[in-house]
JSON list of C-alpha atoms in Angstrom, two decimals:
[
{"chain": "A", "resi": 1, "resn": "MET", "atom": "CA", "xyz": [37.44, 8.31, -8.65]},
{"chain": "A", "resi": 2, "resn": "ILE", "atom": "CA", "xyz": [35.56, 11.60, -8.52]},
{"chain": "A", "resi": 3, "resn": "GLN", "atom": "CA", "xyz": [33.02, 10.31, -11.03]},
{"chain": "A", "resi": 4, "resn": "PHE", "atom": "CA", "xyz": [32.50, 7.19, -8.97]},
{"chain": "A", "resi": 5, "resn": "GLY", "atom": "CA", "xyz": [31.92, 9.28, -5.83]},
{"chain": "A", "resi": 6, "resn": "ILE", "atom": "CA", "xyz": [29.44, 11.55, -7.63]},
{"chain": "A", "resi": 7, "resn": "PHE", "atom": "CA", "xyz": [27.47, 8.62, -9.05]},
{"chain": "A", "resi": 8, "resn": "ALA", "atom": "CA", "xyz": [27.49, 6.81, -5.71]},
{"chain": "A", "resi": 9, "resn": "ALA", "atom": "CA", "xyz": [26.24, 9.94, -3.94]},
{"chain": "A", "resi": 10, "resn": "LEU", "atom": "CA", "xyz": [23.48, 10.46, -6.51]},
{"chain": "A", "resi": 11, "resn": "LEU", "atom": "CA", "xyz": [22.35, 6.85, -6.22]},
{"chain": "A", "resi": 12, "resn": "LEU", "atom": "CA", "xyz": [22.39, 7.17, -2.45]},
{"chain": "A", "resi": 13, "resn": "LEU", "atom": "CA", "xyz": [20.23, 10.31, -2.63]},
{"chain": "A", "resi": 14, "resn": "VAL", "atom": "CA", "xyz": [17.75, 8.55, -4.90]},
{"chain": "A", "resi": 15, "resn": "ALA", "atom": "CA", "xyz": [17.57, 5.57, -2.55]},
{"chain": "A", "resi": 16, "resn": "LEU", "atom": "CA", "xyz": [17.11, 7.80, 0.49]},
{"chain": "A", "resi": 17, "resn": "SER", "atom": "CA", "xyz": [14.39, 9.84, -1.22]},
{"chain": "A", "resi": 18, "resn": "LEU", "atom": "CA", "xyz": [12.52, 6.67, -2.17]},
{"chain": "A", "resi": 19, "resn": "ILE", "atom": "CA", "xyz": [12.64, 5.54, 1.45]},
{"chain": "A", "resi": 20, "resn": "LEU", "atom": "CA", "xyz": [12.20, 8.80, 3.36]},
{"chain": "A", "resi": 21, "resn": "ILE", "atom": "CA", "xyz": [9.60, 10.74, 1.34]},
{"chain": "A", "resi": 22, "resn": "PRO", "atom": "CA", "xyz": [6.78, 8.23, 1.98]},
{"chain": "A", "resi": 23, "resn": "LEU", "atom": "CA", "xyz": [7.71, 8.14, 5.67]},
{"chain": "A", "resi": 24, "resn": "LEU", "atom": "CA", "xyz": [7.60, 11.90, 6.03]},
{"chain": "A", "resi": 25, "resn": "LEU", "atom": "CA", "xyz": [4.37, 12.53, 4.14]},
{"chain": "A", "resi": 26, "resn": "THR", "atom": "CA", "xyz": [1.28, 12.81, 6.29]},
{"chain": "A", "resi": 27, "resn": "ARG", "atom": "CA", "xyz": [-1.65, 10.88, 4.99]},
{"chain": "A", "resi": 28, "resn": "GLU", "atom": "CA", "xyz": [-4.90, 9.77, 6.49]},
{"chain": "A", "resi": 29, "resn": "VAL", "atom": "CA", "xyz": [-6.36, 6.42, 5.65]},
{"chain": "A", "resi": 30, "resn": "GLU", "atom": "CA", "xyz": [-10.11, 6.31, 5.89]},
{"chain": "A", "resi": 31, "resn": "PHE", "atom": "CA", "xyz": [-11.93, 3.02, 6.06]},
{"chain": "A", "resi": 32, "resn": "LYS", "atom": "CA", "xyz": [-15.53, 3.13, 5.08]},
{"chain": "A", "resi": 33, "resn": "GLY", "atom": "CA", "xyz": [-17.66, 0.12, 5.78]},
{"chain": "A", "resi": 34, "resn": "ASP", "atom": "CA", "xyz": [-19.59, -1.79, 3.19]},
{"chain": "A", "resi": 35, "resn": "ASP", "atom": "CA", "xyz": [-22.88, -0.33, 4.39]},
{"chain": "A", "resi": 36, "resn": "GLN", "atom": "CA", "xyz": [-23.75, 1.42, 1.15]},
{"chain": "A", "resi": 37, "resn": "ALA", "atom": "CA", "xyz": [-22.96, -1.65, -0.94]},
{"chain": "A", "resi": 38, "resn": "ASN", "atom": "CA", "xyz": [-25.04, -3.82, 1.39]},
{"chain": "A", "resi": 39, "resn": "ILE", "atom": "CA", "xyz": [-28.01, -1.44, 1.14]},
{"chain": "A", "resi": 40, "resn": "GLU", "atom": "CA", "xyz": [-27.83, -1.38, -2.66]},
{"chain": "A", "resi": 41, "resn": "LEU", "atom": "CA", "xyz": [-27.64, -5.17, -2.78]},
{"chain": "A", "resi": 42, "resn": "ALA", "atom": "CA", "xyz": [-30.64, -5.50, -0.44]},
{"chain": "A", "resi": 43, "resn": "LYS", "atom": "CA", "xyz": [-32.63, -3.08, -2.62]},
{"chain": "A", "resi": 44, "resn": "LYS", "atom": "CA", "xyz": [-31.84, -5.16, -5.70]},
{"chain": "A", "resi": 45, "resn": "LYS", "atom": "CA", "xyz": [-32.85, -8.38, -3.97]},
{"chain": "A", "resi": 46, "resn": "LEU", "atom": "CA", "xyz": [-36.07, -6.79, -2.70]},
{"chain": "A", "resi": 47, "resn": "LYS", "atom": "CA", "xyz": [-36.91, -5.64, -6.23]},
{"chain": "A", "resi": 48, "resn": "ASP", "atom": "CA", "xyz": [-36.35, -9.18, -7.50]},
{"chain": "A", "resi": 49, "resn": "VAL", "atom": "CA", "xyz": [-38.60, -10.61, -4.78]},
{"chain": "A", "resi": 50, "resn": "GLU", "atom": "CA", "xyz": [-41.30, -8.01, -5.55]},
{"chain": "A", "resi": 51, "resn": "ASP", "atom": "CA", "xyz": [-41.07, -8.85, -9.26]},
{"chain": "A", "resi": 52, "resn": "ASP", "atom": "CA", "xyz": [-41.44, -12.55, -8.48]},
{"chain": "A", "resi": 53, "resn": "PHE", "atom": "CA", "xyz": [-44.49, -11.77, -6.30]},
{"chain": "A", "resi": 54, "resn": "ALA", "atom": "CA", "xyz": [-46.01, -9.59, -9.05]},
{"chain": "A", "resi": 55, "resn": "ASN", "atom": "CA", "xyz": [-45.45, -12.34, -11.65]},
{"chain": "A", "resi": 56, "resn": "GLY", "atom": "CA", "xyz": [-47.14, -14.93, -9.43]},
{"chain": "A", "resi": 57, "resn": "ILE", "atom": "CA", "xyz": [-44.00, -16.99, -8.75]},
{"chain": "A", "resi": 58, "resn": "LEU", "atom": "CA", "xyz": [-44.28, -16.33, -5.01]},
{"chain": "A", "resi": 59, "resn": "ASN", "atom": "CA", "xyz": [-47.44, -16.33, -2.91]},
{"chain": "A", "resi": 60, "resn": "GLN", "atom": "CA", "xyz": [-48.07, -13.83, -0.11]},
{"chain": "A", "resi": 61, "resn": "GLN", "atom": "CA", "xyz": [-46.57, -16.04, 2.60]},
{"chain": "A", "resi": 62, "resn": "GLN", "atom": "CA", "xyz": [-43.38, -16.70, 0.60]},
{"chain": "A", "resi": 63, "resn": "PHE", "atom": "CA", "xyz": [-43.10, -12.99, -0.23]},
{"chain": "A", "resi": 64, "resn": "ASP", "atom": "CA", "xyz": [-43.43, -12.00, 3.43]},
{"chain": "A", "resi": 65, "resn": "GLN", "atom": "CA", "xyz": [-40.87, -14.60, 4.47]},
{"chain": "A", "resi": 66, "resn": "ALA", "atom": "CA", "xyz": [-38.36, -13.53, 1.77]},
{"chain": "A", "resi": 67, "resn": "LYS", "atom": "CA", "xyz": [-38.85, -9.87, 2.69]},
{"chain": "A", "resi": 68, "resn": "ARG", "atom": "CA", "xyz": [-38.34, -10.65, 6.40]},
{"chain": "A", "resi": 69, "resn": "GLU", "atom": "CA", "xyz": [-35.14, -12.59, 5.58]},
{"chain": "A", "resi": 70, "resn": "LEU", "atom": "CA", "xyz": [-33.84, -9.64, 3.57]},
{"chain": "A", "resi": 71, "resn": "GLU", "atom": "CA", "xyz": [-34.59, -7.26, 6.43]},
{"chain": "A", "resi": 72, "resn": "VAL", "atom": "CA", "xyz": [-32.85, -9.49, 8.98]},
{"chain": "A", "resi": 73, "resn": "GLY", "atom": "CA", "xyz": [-29.86, -9.99, 6.69]},
{"chain": "A", "resi": 74, "resn": "LEU", "atom": "CA", "xyz": [-29.56, -6.25, 6.12]},
{"chain": "A", "resi": 75, "resn": "PHE", "atom": "CA", "xyz": [-29.87, -5.59, 9.86]},
{"chain": "A", "resi": 76, "resn": "LEU", "atom": "CA", "xyz": [-27.03, -8.03, 10.55]},
{"chain": "A", "resi": 77, "resn": "ASP", "atom": "CA", "xyz": [-24.90, -6.52, 7.80]},
{"chain": "A", "resi": 78, "resn": "LEU", "atom": "CA", "xyz": [-25.46, -3.01, 9.15]},
{"chain": "A", "resi": 79, "resn": "ASP", "atom": "CA", "xyz": [-24.22, -3.81, 12.63]},
{"chain": "A", "resi": 80, "resn": "GLY", "atom": "CA", "xyz": [-23.47, -0.20, 13.56]},
{"chain": "A", "resi": 81, "resn": "LYS", "atom": "CA", "xyz": [-19.76, -0.17, 12.81]},
{"chain": "A", "resi": 82, "resn": "GLN", "atom": "CA", "xyz": [-18.59, 3.32, 12.12]},
{"chain": "A", "resi": 83, "resn": "SER", "atom": "CA", "xyz": [-16.01, 4.30, 9.55]},
{"chain": "A", "resi": 84, "resn": "ALA", "atom": "CA", "xyz": [-12.52, 4.62, 10.94]},
{"chain": "A", "resi": 85, "resn": "LYS", "atom": "CA", "xyz": [-9.84, 7.21, 10.22]},
{"chain": "A", "resi": 86, "resn": "VAL", "atom": "CA", "xyz": [-6.23, 6.32, 10.86]},
{"chain": "A", "resi": 87, "resn": "SER", "atom": "CA", "xyz": [-3.41, 8.83, 10.70]},
{"chain": "A", "resi": 88, "resn": "ALA", "atom": "CA", "xyz": [-0.23, 7.40, 9.24]},
{"chain": "A", "resi": 89, "resn": "LYS", "atom": "CA", "xyz": [2.27, 9.38, 11.31]},
{"chain": "A", "resi": 90, "resn": "SER", "atom": "CA", "xyz": [3.58, 6.38, 13.17]},
{"chain": "A", "resi": 91, "resn": "GLY", "atom": "CA", "xyz": [6.57, 5.79, 10.89]},
{"chain": "A", "resi": 92, "resn": "ARG", "atom": "CA", "xyz": [8.11, 9.26, 11.09]},
{"chain": "A", "resi": 93, "resn": "TRP", "atom": "CA", "xyz": [10.49, 8.31, 13.89]},
{"chain": "A", "resi": 94, "resn": "LEU", "atom": "CA", "xyz": [12.08, 5.80, 11.53]},
{"chain": "A", "resi": 95, "resn": "ALA", "atom": "CA", "xyz": [13.27, 8.51, 9.10]},
{"chain": "A", "resi": 96, "resn": "ILE", "atom": "CA", "xyz": [16.23, 9.70, 11.18]},
{"chain": "A", "resi": 97, "resn": "PRO", "atom": "CA", "xyz": [17.76, 6.26, 11.85]},
{"chain": "A", "resi": 98, "resn": "LEU", "atom": "CA", "xyz": [17.31, 5.36, 8.18]},
{"chain": "A", "resi": 99, "resn": "LEU", "atom": "CA", "xyz": [19.01, 8.60, 7.15]},
{"chain": "A", "resi": 100, "resn": "PHE", "atom": "CA", "xyz": [22.17, 7.37, 8.85]},
{"chain": "A", "resi": 101, "resn": "ALA", "atom": "CA", "xyz": [21.76, 3.61, 8.46]},
{"chain": "A", "resi": 102, "resn": "VAL", "atom": "CA", "xyz": [21.35, 3.44, 4.68]},
{"chain": "A", "resi": 103, "resn": "PRO", "atom": "CA", "xyz": [24.66, 5.19, 3.85]},
{"chain": "A", "resi": 104, "resn": "LEU", "atom": "CA", "xyz": [26.52, 3.27, 6.57]},
{"chain": "A", "resi": 105, "resn": "VAL", "atom": "CA", "xyz": [25.19, -0.09, 5.44]},
{"chain": "A", "resi": 106, "resn": "SER", "atom": "CA", "xyz": [25.80, 0.64, 1.76]},
{"chain": "A", "resi": 107, "resn": "PHE", "atom": "CA", "xyz": [29.37, 1.82, 2.41]},
{"chain": "A", "resi": 108, "resn": "SER", "atom": "CA", "xyz": [30.16, -1.16, 4.63]},
{"chain": "A", "resi": 109, "resn": "LEU", "atom": "CA", "xyz": [28.69, -3.59, 2.09]},
{"chain": "A", "resi": 110, "resn": "TYR", "atom": "CA", "xyz": [30.79, -1.99, -0.64]},
{"chain": "A", "resi": 111, "resn": "THR", "atom": "CA", "xyz": [33.95, -2.28, 1.44]},
{"chain": "A", "resi": 112, "resn": "VAL", "atom": "CA", "xyz": [33.24, -5.98, 2.10]},
{"chain": "A", "resi": 113, "resn": "LEU", "atom": "CA", "xyz": [31.84, -7.02, -1.29]},
{"chain": "A", "resi": 114, "resn": "GLY", "atom": "CA", "xyz": [33.05, -4.35, -3.69]},
{"chain": "A", "resi": 115, "resn": "ASP", "atom": "CA", "xyz": [36.27, -4.00, -5.63]},
{"chain": "A", "resi": 116, "resn": "LEU", "atom": "CA", "xyz": [38.30, -1.36, -3.80]},
{"chain": "A", "resi": 117, "resn": "ARG", "atom": "CA", "xyz": [41.03, -1.43, -6.46]},
{"chain": "A", "resi": 118, "resn": "VAL", "atom": "CA", "xyz": [38.83, 0.81, -8.59]},
{"chain": "A", "resi": 119, "resn": "LEU", "atom": "CA", "xyz": [39.34, 3.62, -6.08]},
{"chain": "A", "resi": 120, "resn": "ASP", "atom": "CA", "xyz": [43.11, 3.51, -6.56]},
{"chain": "A", "resi": 121, "resn": "ASN", "atom": "CA", "xyz": [44.26, 5.74, -9.47]},
{"chain": "A", "resi": 122, "resn": "ASP", "atom": "CA", "xyz": [47.33, 3.64, -10.30]},
{"chain": "A", "resi": 123, "resn": "THR", "atom": "CA", "xyz": [45.28, 0.48, -10.59]},
{"chain": "A", "resi": 124, "resn": "LEU", "atom": "CA", "xyz": [42.69, 2.30, -12.65]},
{"chain": "A", "resi": 125, "resn": "LYS", "atom": "CA", "xyz": [45.35, 3.51, -15.10]},
{"chain": "A", "resi": 126, "resn": "SER", "atom": "CA", "xyz": [46.83, 0.03, -15.39]},
{"chain": "A", "resi": 127, "resn": "LEU", "atom": "CA", "xyz": [43.42, -1.45, -16.08]},
{"chain": "A", "resi": 128, "resn": "THR", "atom": "CA", "xyz": [42.65, 1.03, -18.88]},
{"chain": "A", "resi": 129, "resn": "ALA", "atom": "CA", "xyz": [46.15, 1.07, -20.46]},
{"chain": "A", "resi": 130, "resn": "PRO", "atom": "CA", "xyz": [46.64, -1.08, -23.56]},
{"chain": "A", "resi": 131, "resn": "PRO", "atom": "CA", "xyz": [48.63, -4.26, -22.94]},
{"chain": "A", "resi": 132, "resn": "GLU", "atom": "CA", "xyz": [52.32, -4.20, -23.80]},
{"chain": "A", "resi": 133, "resn": "ALA", "atom": "CA", "xyz": [53.35, -6.49, -26.64]}
]
């Protein structure tokens, strides 16, 4: 029975650490917009349009129109949204209730669903004793 209690306590500590450590750690989540990716993509498209103009595929009017469309598209993509920082401290209050709830729920589930005969030494001895012939 002592071994069972030790293993149950160790498993409970592992479960609690897996739940509580991420809740207690302070981390900041930073969201950066896609501005840099949009700028790089616009530069690549502009280079393609300039290459097409240099190779004679586009005339001056088509080049000006394509360049204007790229500028408008980039302006709409870069709508002035700033990057956002969010502090993930909002779940810390949940650590204390979980500290008490997890052991209580696990113990109550074991008493309802588990085999309590294992905790009795007489039953344990009778289960491990060889059968009488």
